[in-house]
Amino acid sequence: MQTETVTLAPFEAHHLDDALALSRAAGWPHRREDWEMIWSLSEGRVALAGDRVVGTALMTPLGDTCSAVNMIIVDESQRGRGLGRQLTTAVIELAGDRECRLTATSDGLPLYEKLGFVATHQIVRHQGFAGGVGAPEKVKWIGPDALPALKALDRAAFGADRGALYDALAKEGPFAVIRNGDNIVAFAATRFFGIGEVVGPVVAENAEQARDLIAFILSGKEGRFVRIDIPEQSGLSSLLEGWGLPHQGGVVAMARGATGGPRTPGVRTFVLASQALG
């Protein structure tokens, strides 16, 4: 039996429906709108068997120094042929000299290690139907005029410029903030995602601020399906479980060509925007 020829091509808008079908077959929760947001911020490659999309990979530039490698899927019929490696290598090349970050399942870990990625920490997924949570008075909603301040805080915590991501997030949902006087010192975002909603990113000076921001957002979502992805070291797992969001698995955060910064002491990322985008 002749092996079907597979070629790589730029990931274009007309590939999105096939990409969505691939992710659904893989058990991912993404809607078309979720794909569109990530794709709009990214460059990518698709694997084509004829006109059929049988693999995807994206590289999301995060300023000039960093990138997120994400949305790597290979159709079940094409697995075991090295296609995942080809797609990942192709989008690493798109990243140029940027540091590359990604999240890996246990199945993907050996491949990424061979490509030079090093595990940095665990990411824990919490999701479920939010319970009743009180809203702290110190947290307030803000408008898009505060985006420059939020971008600066995120850059300090993340170590790279994710301004384009924040422009996209501002179109998807609101931001909640904590102020010290006139200065915003911590914030959180929320938006629709998959079969429900997601909270993140959350950037704060300490776990108490992160807790208050999450509580404020969840106070308006009782009974709704909510997902929150946290670095294991954030220390928020038991709190989220108590609020009706049990631990539902996780992934390994990895980096290639990491520079180690520059991050600013005193502010941290307590919740990810998503596993795909960090």
PDB file of C-alpha atoms in Angstrom:
ATOM      1  CA  MET A   1       0.000   0.000   0.000  1.00  0.00           C
ATOM      2  CA  GLN A   2       1.447   3.387  -1.018  1.00  0.00           C
ATOM      3  CA  THR A   3       2.063   5.876   1.797  1.00  0.00           C
ATOM      4  CA  GLU A   4       0.085   9.103   1.418  1.00  0.00           C
ATOM      5  CA  THR A   5       2.297  12.112   0.673  1.00  0.00           C
ATOM      6  CA  VAL A   6       2.154  14.826   3.323  1.00  0.00           C
ATOM      7  CA  THR A   7       3.492  18.354   2.772  1.00  0.00           C
ATOM      8  CA  LEU A   8       3.837  21.384   5.053  1.00  0.00           C
ATOM      9  CA  ALA A   9       2.287  24.732   4.121  1.00  0.00           C
ATOM     10  CA  PRO A  10       1.603  28.088   5.819  1.00  0.00           C
ATOM     11  CA  PHE A  11      -1.372  27.981   8.202  1.00  0.00           C
ATOM     12  CA  GLU A  12      -3.976  30.231   6.582  1.00  0.00           C
ATOM     13  CA  ALA A  13      -7.477  31.298   7.579  1.00  0.00           C
ATOM     14  CA  HIS A  14      -9.200  28.726   5.359  1.00  0.00           C
ATOM     15  CA  HIS A  15      -7.480  25.955   7.364  1.00  0.00           C
ATOM     16  CA  LEU A  16      -9.212  26.908  10.630  1.00  0.00           C
ATOM     17  CA  ASP A  17     -12.265  24.681  10.225  1.00  0.00           C
ATOM     18  CA  ASP A  18     -10.097  21.617   9.588  1.00  0.00           C
ATOM     19  CA  ALA A  19      -7.880  22.563  12.524  1.00  0.00           C
ATOM     20  CA  LEU A  20     -10.956  22.765  14.738  1.00  0.00           C
ATOM     21  CA  ALA A  21     -12.017  19.300  13.600  1.00  0.00           C
ATOM     22  CA  LEU A  22      -8.553  17.942  14.450  1.00  0.00           C
ATOM     23  CA  SER A  23      -8.641  19.436  17.938  1.00  0.00           C
ATOM     24  CA  ARG A  24     -12.122  18.071  18.594  1.00  0.00           C
ATOM     25  CA  ALA A  25     -10.994  14.611  17.514  1.00  0.00           C
ATOM     26  CA  ALA A  26      -8.101  14.949  19.972  1.00  0.00           C
ATOM     27  CA  GLY A  27     -10.516  15.819  22.797  1.00  0.00           C
ATOM     28  CA  TRP A  28      -9.544  19.484  23.074  1.00  0.00           C
ATOM     29  CA  PRO A  29     -12.242  21.928  24.250  1.00  0.00           C
ATOM     30  CA  HIS A  30     -11.426  24.774  21.834  1.00  0.00           C
ATOM     31  CA  ARG A  31     -14.172  26.576  19.900  1.00  0.00           C
ATOM     32  CA  ARG A  32     -13.509  28.090  16.491  1.00  0.00           C
ATOM     33  CA  GLU A  33     -13.319  31.483  18.238  1.00  0.00           C
ATOM     34  CA  ASP A  34     -10.528  30.163  20.484  1.00  0.00           C
ATOM     35  CA  TRP A  35      -8.577  28.987  17.457  1.00  0.00           C
ATOM     36  CA  GLU A  36      -9.134  32.302  15.699  1.00  0.00           C
ATOM     37  CA  MET A  37      -7.738  34.316  18.600  1.00  0.00           C
ATOM     38  CA  ILE A  38      -4.518  32.311  18.840  1.00  0.00           C
ATOM     39  CA  TRP A  39      -4.112  32.094  15.058  1.00  0.00           C
ATOM     40  CA  SER A  40      -4.561  35.870  14.695  1.00  0.00           C
ATOM     41  CA  LEU A  41      -1.533  36.397  16.963  1.00  0.00           C
ATOM     42  CA  SER A  42       0.625  33.711  15.374  1.00  0.00           C
ATOM     43  CA  GLU A  43       2.436  32.258  12.395  1.00  0.00           C
ATOM     44  CA  GLY A  44       2.033  28.582  11.696  1.00  0.00           C
ATOM     45  CA  ARG A  45       2.263  25.515   9.540  1.00  0.00           C
ATOM     46  CA  VAL A  46      -0.254  22.879   8.540  1.00  0.00           C
ATOM     47  CA  ALA A  47       0.471  19.370   7.304  1.00  0.00           C
ATOM     48  CA  LEU A  48      -1.567  18.567   4.211  1.00  0.00           C
ATOM     49  CA  ALA A  49      -2.475  15.179   2.759  1.00  0.00           C
ATOM     50  CA  GLY A  50      -3.838  16.449  -0.527  1.00  0.00           C
ATOM     51  CA  ASP A  51      -6.209  19.230   0.578  1.00  0.00           C
ATOM     52  CA  ARG A  52      -6.870  17.637   3.960  1.00  0.00           C
ATOM     53  CA  VAL A  53      -5.282  19.138   7.086  1.00  0.00           C
ATOM     54  CA  VAL A  54      -3.673  16.315   9.066  1.00  0.00           C
ATOM     55  CA  GLY A  55      -1.480  18.377  11.388  1.00  0.00           C
ATOM     56  CA  THR A  56      -1.094  21.862  12.833  1.00  0.00           C
ATOM     57  CA  ALA A  57       1.464  23.942  14.723  1.00  0.00           C
ATOM     58  CA  LEU A  58       1.618  27.628  15.640  1.00  0.00           C
ATOM     59  CA  MET A  59       4.338  29.993  16.847  1.00  0.00           C
ATOM     60  CA  THR A  60       3.072  33.039  18.715  1.00  0.00           C
ATOM     61  CA  PRO A  61       5.674  35.852  18.898  1.00  0.00           C
ATOM     62  CA  LEU A  62       5.822  37.456  22.322  1.00  0.00           C
ATOM     63  CA  GLY A  63       7.738  40.586  21.470  1.00  0.00           C
ATOM     64  CA  ASP A  64      11.186  40.280  19.900  1.00  0.00           C
ATOM     65  CA  THR A  65      12.710  37.973  22.522  1.00  0.00           C
ATOM     66  CA  CYS A  66      10.219  35.203  23.251  1.00  0.00           C
ATOM     67  CA  SER A  67       7.612  32.970  21.596  1.00  0.00           C
ATOM     68  CA  ALA A  68       5.020  30.357  22.459  1.00  0.00           C
ATOM     69  CA  VAL A  69       4.961  27.149  20.399  1.00  0.00           C
ATOM     70  CA  ASN A  70       1.448  25.763  20.550  1.00  0.00           C
ATOM     71  CA  MET A  71      -1.554  24.024  18.959  1.00  0.00           C
ATOM     72  CA  ILE A  72       0.571  21.057  17.841  1.00  0.00           C
ATOM     73  CA  ILE A  73      -1.798  18.314  16.685  1.00  0.00           C
ATOM     74  CA  VAL A  74      -1.287  15.338  14.388  1.00  0.00           C
ATOM     75  CA  ASP A  75      -4.223  13.379  12.998  1.00  0.00           C
ATOM     76  CA  GLU A  76      -4.393   9.890  14.503  1.00  0.00           C
ATOM     77  CA  SER A  77      -4.018   8.323  11.039  1.00  0.00           C
ATOM     78  CA  GLN A  78      -0.663  10.068  10.543  1.00  0.00           C
ATOM     79  CA  ARG A  79       1.002   9.425  13.902  1.00  0.00           C
ATOM     80  CA  GLY A  80       4.264   7.542  14.162  1.00  0.00           C
ATOM     81  CA  ARG A  81       5.702   9.040  10.971  1.00  0.00           C
ATOM     82  CA  GLY A  82       7.662  11.921  12.521  1.00  0.00           C
ATOM     83  CA  LEU A  83       5.097  14.524  11.500  1.00  0.00           C
ATOM     84  CA  GLY A  84       4.922  16.079  14.965  1.00  0.00           C
ATOM     85  CA  ARG A  85       8.684  16.605  14.873  1.00  0.00           C
ATOM     86  CA  GLN A  86       8.499  18.173  11.397  1.00  0.00           C
ATOM     87  CA  LEU A  87       5.743  20.583  12.430  1.00  0.00           C
ATOM     88  CA  THR A  88       7.462  21.560  15.674  1.00  0.00           C
ATOM     89  CA  THR A  89      10.801  22.085  13.932  1.00  0.00           C
ATOM     90  CA  ALA A  90       9.102  24.223  11.288  1.00  0.00           C
ATOM     91  CA  VAL A  91       7.563  26.627  13.795  1.00  0.00           C
ATOM     92  CA  ILE A  92      10.764  26.767  15.873  1.00  0.00           C
ATOM     93  CA  GLU A  93      12.399  28.051  12.693  1.00  0.00           C
ATOM     94  CA  LEU A  94       9.687  30.715  12.449  1.00  0.00           C
ATOM     95  CA  ALA A  95      10.663  31.881  15.947  1.00  0.00           C
ATOM     96  CA  GLY A  96      14.152  32.838  14.761  1.00  0.00           C
ATOM     97  CA  ASP A  97      16.366  33.838  17.689  1.00  0.00           C
ATOM     98  CA  ARG A  98      13.481  34.044  20.164  1.00  0.00           C
ATOM     99  CA  GLU A  99      13.274  31.874  23.247  1.00  0.00           C
ATOM    100  CA  CYS A 100      10.584  29.212  22.675  1.00  0.00           C
ATOM    101  CA  ARG A 101       8.186  28.161  25.405  1.00  0.00           C
ATOM    102  CA  LEU A 102       5.581  25.398  25.284  1.00  0.00           C
ATOM    103  CA  THR A 103       3.582  23.032  27.462  1.00  0.00           C
ATOM    104  CA  ALA A 104       3.957  19.287  27.009  1.00  0.00           C
ATOM    105  CA  THR A 105       1.904  16.237  27.872  1.00  0.00           C
ATOM    106  CA  SER A 106       3.751  13.146  29.025  1.00  0.00           C
ATOM    107  CA  ASP A 107       3.423  11.769  25.463  1.00  0.00           C
ATOM    108  CA  GLY A 108       5.043  14.830  23.916  1.00  0.00           C
ATOM    109  CA  LEU A 109       7.818  15.254  26.472  1.00  0.00           C
ATOM    110  CA  PRO A 110      10.422  12.955  24.820  1.00  0.00           C
ATOM    111  CA  LEU A 111      10.066  14.696  21.436  1.00  0.00           C
ATOM    112  CA  TYR A 112      10.460  18.180  22.884  1.00  0.00           C
ATOM    113  CA  GLU A 113      13.480  17.120  24.923  1.00  0.00           C
ATOM    114  CA  LYS A 114      15.119  15.857  21.713  1.00  0.00           C
ATOM    115  CA  LEU A 115      14.454  19.252  20.139  1.00  0.00           C
ATOM    116  CA  GLY A 116      16.293  21.047  22.948  1.00  0.00           C
ATOM    117  CA  PHE A 117      13.449  21.972  25.291  1.00  0.00           C
ATOM    118  CA  VAL A 118      14.070  21.775  29.042  1.00  0.00           C
ATOM    119  CA  ALA A 119      11.333  21.265  31.644  1.00  0.00           C
ATOM    120  CA  THR A 120      10.935  24.274  33.945  1.00  0.00           C
ATOM    121  CA  HIS A 121       7.847  23.593  36.092  1.00  0.00           C
ATOM    122  CA  GLN A 122       4.437  21.921  36.267  1.00  0.00           C
ATOM    123  CA  ILE A 123       1.181  23.515  35.139  1.00  0.00           C
ATOM    124  CA  VAL A 124      -1.961  22.368  36.959  1.00  0.00           C
ATOM    125  CA  ARG A 125      -5.430  22.599  35.404  1.00  0.00           C
ATOM    126  CA  HIS A 126      -8.399  23.291  37.675  1.00  0.00           C
ATOM    127  CA  GLN A 127     -11.901  23.268  36.238  1.00  0.00           C
ATOM    128  CA  GLY A 128     -15.491  22.653  37.215  1.00  0.00           C
ATOM    129  CA  PHE A 129     -18.675  24.456  38.158  1.00  0.00           C
ATOM    130  CA  ALA A 130     -17.861  27.463  40.320  1.00  0.00           C
ATOM    131  CA  GLY A 131     -19.313  27.531  43.802  1.00  0.00           C
ATOM    132  CA  GLY A 132     -20.492  30.561  45.724  1.00  0.00           C
ATOM    133  CA  VAL A 133     -17.600  32.959  46.367  1.00  0.00           C
ATOM    134  CA  GLY A 134     -17.788  36.388  47.980  1.00  0.00           C
ATOM    135  CA  ALA A 135     -16.500  39.442  46.089  1.00  0.00           C
ATOM    136  CA  PRO A 136     -13.685  41.367  47.846  1.00  0.00           C
ATOM    137  CA  GLU A 137     -14.429  45.104  47.883  1.00  0.00           C
ATOM    138  CA  LYS A 138     -10.860  46.106  47.033  1.00  0.00           C
ATOM    139  CA  VAL A 139     -11.155  44.634  43.498  1.00  0.00           C
ATOM    140  CA  LYS A 140     -12.771  46.660  40.702  1.00  0.00           C
ATOM    141  CA  TRP A 141     -13.459  46.269  36.979  1.00  0.00           C
ATOM    142  CA  ILE A 142     -11.555  48.625  34.677  1.00  0.00           C
ATOM    143  CA  GLY A 143     -11.804  49.825  31.100  1.00  0.00           C
ATOM    144  CA  PRO A 144      -9.390  49.561  28.140  1.00  0.00           C
ATOM    145  CA  ASP A 145      -7.687  52.838  29.060  1.00  0.00           C
ATOM    146  CA  ALA A 146      -5.771  50.868  31.715  1.00  0.00           C
ATOM    147  CA  LEU A 147      -4.201  48.512  29.133  1.00  0.00           C
ATOM    148  CA  PRO A 148      -0.754  50.215  29.165  1.00  0.00           C
ATOM    149  CA  ALA A 149      -0.461  49.612  32.917  1.00  0.00           C
ATOM    150  CA  LEU A 150      -1.567  45.977  32.591  1.00  0.00           C
ATOM    151  CA  LYS A 151       0.907  45.359  29.760  1.00  0.00           C
ATOM    152  CA  ALA A 152       3.734  46.790  31.855  1.00  0.00           C
ATOM    153  CA  LEU A 153       2.858  44.580  34.837  1.00  0.00           C
ATOM    154  CA  ASP A 154       2.658  41.491  32.631  1.00  0.00           C
ATOM    155  CA  ARG A 155       6.001  42.292  30.998  1.00  0.00           C
ATOM    156  CA  ALA A 156       7.559  42.546  34.460  1.00  0.00           C
ATOM    157  CA  ALA A 157       6.119  39.169  35.528  1.00  0.00           C
ATOM    158  CA  PHE A 158       6.448  37.220  32.272  1.00  0.00           C
ATOM    159  CA  GLY A 159       9.797  38.551  31.110  1.00  0.00           C
ATOM    160  CA  ALA A 160       8.665  39.400  27.563  1.00  0.00           C
ATOM    161  CA  ASP A 161       6.363  41.811  25.749  1.00  0.00           C
ATOM    162  CA  ARG A 162       2.877  40.308  25.287  1.00  0.00           C
ATOM    163  CA  GLY A 163       1.209  43.565  24.263  1.00  0.00           C
ATOM    164  CA  ALA A 164      -0.514  42.051  21.221  1.00  0.00           C
ATOM    165  CA  LEU A 165      -2.018  39.328  23.411  1.00  0.00           C
ATOM    166  CA  TYR A 166      -3.455  41.949  25.769  1.00  0.00           C
ATOM    167  CA  ASP A 167      -4.992  43.872  22.882  1.00  0.00           C
ATOM    168  CA  ALA A 168      -6.735  40.612  21.929  1.00  0.00           C
ATOM    169  CA  LEU A 169      -7.778  39.817  25.509  1.00  0.00           C
ATOM    170  CA  ALA A 170      -9.334  43.262  25.858  1.00  0.00           C
ATOM    171  CA  LYS A 171     -11.726  42.340  23.015  1.00  0.00           C
ATOM    172  CA  GLU A 172     -12.607  38.999  24.638  1.00  0.00           C
ATOM    173  CA  GLY A 173     -13.543  39.976  28.194  1.00  0.00           C
ATOM    174  CA  PRO A 174     -13.058  42.363  31.112  1.00  0.00           C
ATOM    175  CA  PHE A 175     -10.130  42.964  33.477  1.00  0.00           C
ATOM    176  CA  ALA A 176     -10.302  43.227  37.255  1.00  0.00           C
ATOM    177  CA  VAL A 177      -7.668  45.202  39.184  1.00  0.00           C
ATOM    178  CA  ILE A 178      -6.334  45.991  42.617  1.00  0.00           C
ATOM    179  CA  ARG A 179      -4.948  49.475  43.158  1.00  0.00           C
ATOM    180  CA  ASN A 180      -2.529  50.957  45.654  1.00  0.00           C
ATOM    181  CA  GLY A 181      -3.555  54.578  45.548  1.00  0.00           C
ATOM    182  CA  ASP A 182      -3.732  55.503  41.875  1.00  0.00           C
ATOM    183  CA  ASN A 183      -1.430  52.674  40.768  1.00  0.00           C
ATOM    184  CA  ILE A 184      -2.646  49.293  39.506  1.00  0.00           C
ATOM    185  CA  VAL A 185      -0.587  46.647  41.329  1.00  0.00           C
ATOM    186  CA  ALA A 186      -2.415  43.442  40.350  1.00  0.00           C
ATOM    187  CA  PHE A 187      -4.954  42.327  37.752  1.00  0.00           C
ATOM    188  CA  ALA A 188      -6.897  39.402  36.301  1.00  0.00           C
ATOM    189  CA  ALA A 189      -8.687  38.710  33.025  1.00  0.00           C
ATOM    190  CA  THR A 190     -11.642  36.503  32.126  1.00  0.00           C
ATOM    191  CA  ARG A 191     -13.216  35.402  28.844  1.00  0.00           C
ATOM    192  CA  PHE A 192     -15.288  32.684  27.209  1.00  0.00           C
ATOM    193  CA  PHE A 193     -13.357  29.536  26.274  1.00  0.00           C
ATOM    194  CA  GLY A 194     -14.315  26.006  25.296  1.00  0.00           C
ATOM    195  CA  ILE A 195     -17.521  24.861  26.985  1.00  0.00           C
ATOM    196  CA  GLY A 196     -17.418  27.640  29.568  1.00  0.00           C
ATOM    197  CA  GLU A 197     -15.157  30.429  30.721  1.00  0.00           C
ATOM    198  CA  VAL A 198     -11.533  30.838  31.714  1.00  0.00           C
ATOM    199  CA  VAL A 199      -9.869  33.059  34.311  1.00  0.00           C
ATOM    200  CA  GLY A 200      -6.378  34.250  33.446  1.00  0.00           C
ATOM    201  CA  PRO A 201      -3.888  35.643  33.320  1.00  0.00           C
ATOM    202  CA  VAL A 202      -3.626  36.737  36.936  1.00  0.00           C
ATOM    203  CA  VAL A 203      -0.597  38.883  37.743  1.00  0.00           C
ATOM    204  CA  ALA A 204      -0.072  39.992  41.338  1.00  0.00           C
ATOM    205  CA  GLU A 205       2.470  40.881  43.993  1.00  0.00           C
ATOM    206  CA  ASN A 206       1.422  38.050  46.309  1.00  0.00           C
ATOM    207  CA  ALA A 207      -0.951  35.117  46.706  1.00  0.00           C
ATOM    208  CA  GLU A 208      -3.429  37.180  48.742  1.00  0.00           C
ATOM    209  CA  GLN A 209      -3.944  39.578  45.839  1.00  0.00           C
ATOM    210  CA  ALA A 210      -4.251  36.653  43.409  1.00  0.00           C
ATOM    211  CA  ARG A 211      -6.857  35.023  45.665  1.00  0.00           C
ATOM    212  CA  ASP A 212      -8.903  38.238  45.877  1.00  0.00           C
ATOM    213  CA  LEU A 213      -8.831  38.764  42.113  1.00  0.00           C
ATOM    214  CA  ILE A 214      -9.966  35.196  41.402  1.00  0.00           C
ATOM    215  CA  ALA A 215     -12.666  35.399  44.088  1.00  0.00           C
ATOM    216  CA  PHE A 216     -13.971  38.649  42.613  1.00  0.00           C
ATOM    217  CA  ILE A 217     -14.304  37.122  39.150  1.00  0.00           C
ATOM    218  CA  LEU A 218     -15.782  33.826  40.367  1.00  0.00           C
ATOM    219  CA  SER A 219     -18.366  35.702  42.453  1.00  0.00           C
ATOM    220  CA  GLY A 220     -20.135  36.504  39.185  1.00  0.00           C
ATOM    221  CA  LYS A 221     -19.874  32.979  37.773  1.00  0.00           C
ATOM    222  CA  GLU A 222     -21.607  30.744  40.325  1.00  0.00           C
ATOM    223  CA  GLY A 223     -22.821  27.559  38.642  1.00  0.00           C
ATOM    224  CA  ARG A 224     -20.851  28.217  35.441  1.00  0.00           C
ATOM    225  CA  PHE A 225     -18.109  25.978  34.072  1.00  0.00           C
ATOM    226  CA  VAL A 226     -14.756  27.680  34.696  1.00  0.00           C
ATOM    227  CA  ARG A 227     -11.176  26.695  33.905  1.00  0.00           C
ATOM    228  CA  ILE A 228      -8.039  28.054  35.600  1.00  0.00           C
ATOM    229  CA  ASP A 229      -4.464  26.966  34.733  1.00  0.00           C
ATOM    230  CA  ILE A 230      -1.844  27.708  37.384  1.00  0.00           C
ATOM    231  CA  PRO A 231       1.875  27.145  37.853  1.00  0.00           C
ATOM    232  CA  GLU A 232       2.202  24.471  40.524  1.00  0.00           C
ATOM    233  CA  GLN A 233       4.297  26.800  42.679  1.00  0.00           C
ATOM    234  CA  SER A 234       1.502  29.402  42.837  1.00  0.00           C
ATOM    235  CA  GLY A 235       0.084  27.658  45.901  1.00  0.00           C
ATOM    236  CA  LEU A 236      -3.529  28.170  44.811  1.00  0.00           C
ATOM    237  CA  SER A 237      -4.629  24.553  44.256  1.00  0.00           C
ATOM    238  CA  SER A 238      -6.347  23.898  47.581  1.00  0.00           C
ATOM    239  CA  LEU A 239      -8.132  27.245  47.370  1.00  0.00           C
ATOM    240  CA  LEU A 240      -9.487  26.525  43.891  1.00  0.00           C
ATOM    241  CA  GLU A 241     -10.644  23.064  44.919  1.00  0.00           C
ATOM    242  CA  GLY A 242     -12.564  24.650  47.777  1.00  0.00           C
ATOM    243  CA  TRP A 243     -14.286  26.930  45.283  1.00  0.00           C
ATOM    244  CA  GLY A 244     -15.579  24.035  43.190  1.00  0.00           C
ATOM    245  CA  LEU A 245     -12.706  23.764  40.696  1.00  0.00           C
ATOM    246  CA  PRO A 246     -10.949  20.413  41.274  1.00  0.00           C
ATOM    247  CA  HIS A 247      -7.535  19.475  39.936  1.00  0.00           C
ATOM    248  CA  GLN A 248      -8.119  17.918  36.496  1.00  0.00           C
ATOM    249  CA  GLY A 249      -4.623  17.086  35.307  1.00  0.00           C
ATOM    250  CA  GLY A 250      -1.855  19.215  33.905  1.00  0.00           C
ATOM    251  CA  VAL A 251       1.181  19.582  31.679  1.00  0.00           C
ATOM    252  CA  VAL A 252       4.902  20.354  31.875  1.00  0.00           C
ATOM    253  CA  ALA A 253       6.129  23.860  31.014  1.00  0.00           C
ATOM    254  CA  MET A 254       9.275  23.753  28.870  1.00  0.00           C
ATOM    255  CA  ALA A 255      11.658  26.289  27.351  1.00  0.00           C
ATOM    256  CA  ARG A 256      14.259  26.291  24.593  1.00  0.00           C
ATOM    257  CA  GLY A 257      16.936  28.962  24.394  1.00  0.00           C
ATOM    258  CA  ALA A 258      15.784  30.466  27.695  1.00  0.00           C
ATOM    259  CA  THR A 259      17.518  33.636  28.791  1.00  0.00           C
ATOM    260  CA  GLY A 260      16.139  33.611  32.325  1.00  0.00           C
ATOM    261  CA  GLY A 261      14.457  36.995  32.207  1.00  0.00           C
ATOM    262  CA  PRO A 262      14.357  39.868  32.563  1.00  0.00           C
ATOM    263  CA  ARG A 263      11.612  39.560  35.182  1.00  0.00           C
ATOM    264  CA  THR A 264      11.009  42.228  37.800  1.00  0.00           C
ATOM    265  CA  PRO A 265      11.113  41.111  41.460  1.00  0.00           C
ATOM    266  CA  GLY A 266       7.875  41.629  43.357  1.00  0.00           C
ATOM    267  CA  VAL A 267       5.309  40.682  40.699  1.00  0.00           C
ATOM    268  CA  ARG A 268       4.421  37.171  39.506  1.00  0.00           C
ATOM    269  CA  THR A 269       2.128  35.299  37.148  1.00  0.00           C
ATOM    270  CA  PHE A 270      -0.220  33.297  39.382  1.00  0.00           C
ATOM    271  CA  VAL A 271      -2.570  32.121  36.610  1.00  0.00           C
ATOM    272  CA  LEU A 272      -1.819  31.568  32.908  1.00  0.00           C
ATOM    273  CA  ALA A 273      -3.678  33.200  30.031  1.00  0.00           C
ATOM    274  CA  SER A 274      -3.839  29.644  28.677  1.00  0.00           C
ATOM    275  CA  GLN A 275      -1.603  26.606  28.349  1.00  0.00           C
ATOM    276  CA  ALA A 276      -0.946  27.652  24.744  1.00  0.00           C
ATOM    277  CA  LEU A 277       0.081  31.241  25.497  1.00  0.00           C
ATOM    278  CA  GLY A 278       1.573  31.054  28.992  1.00  0.00           C
TER     279      GLY A 278
END
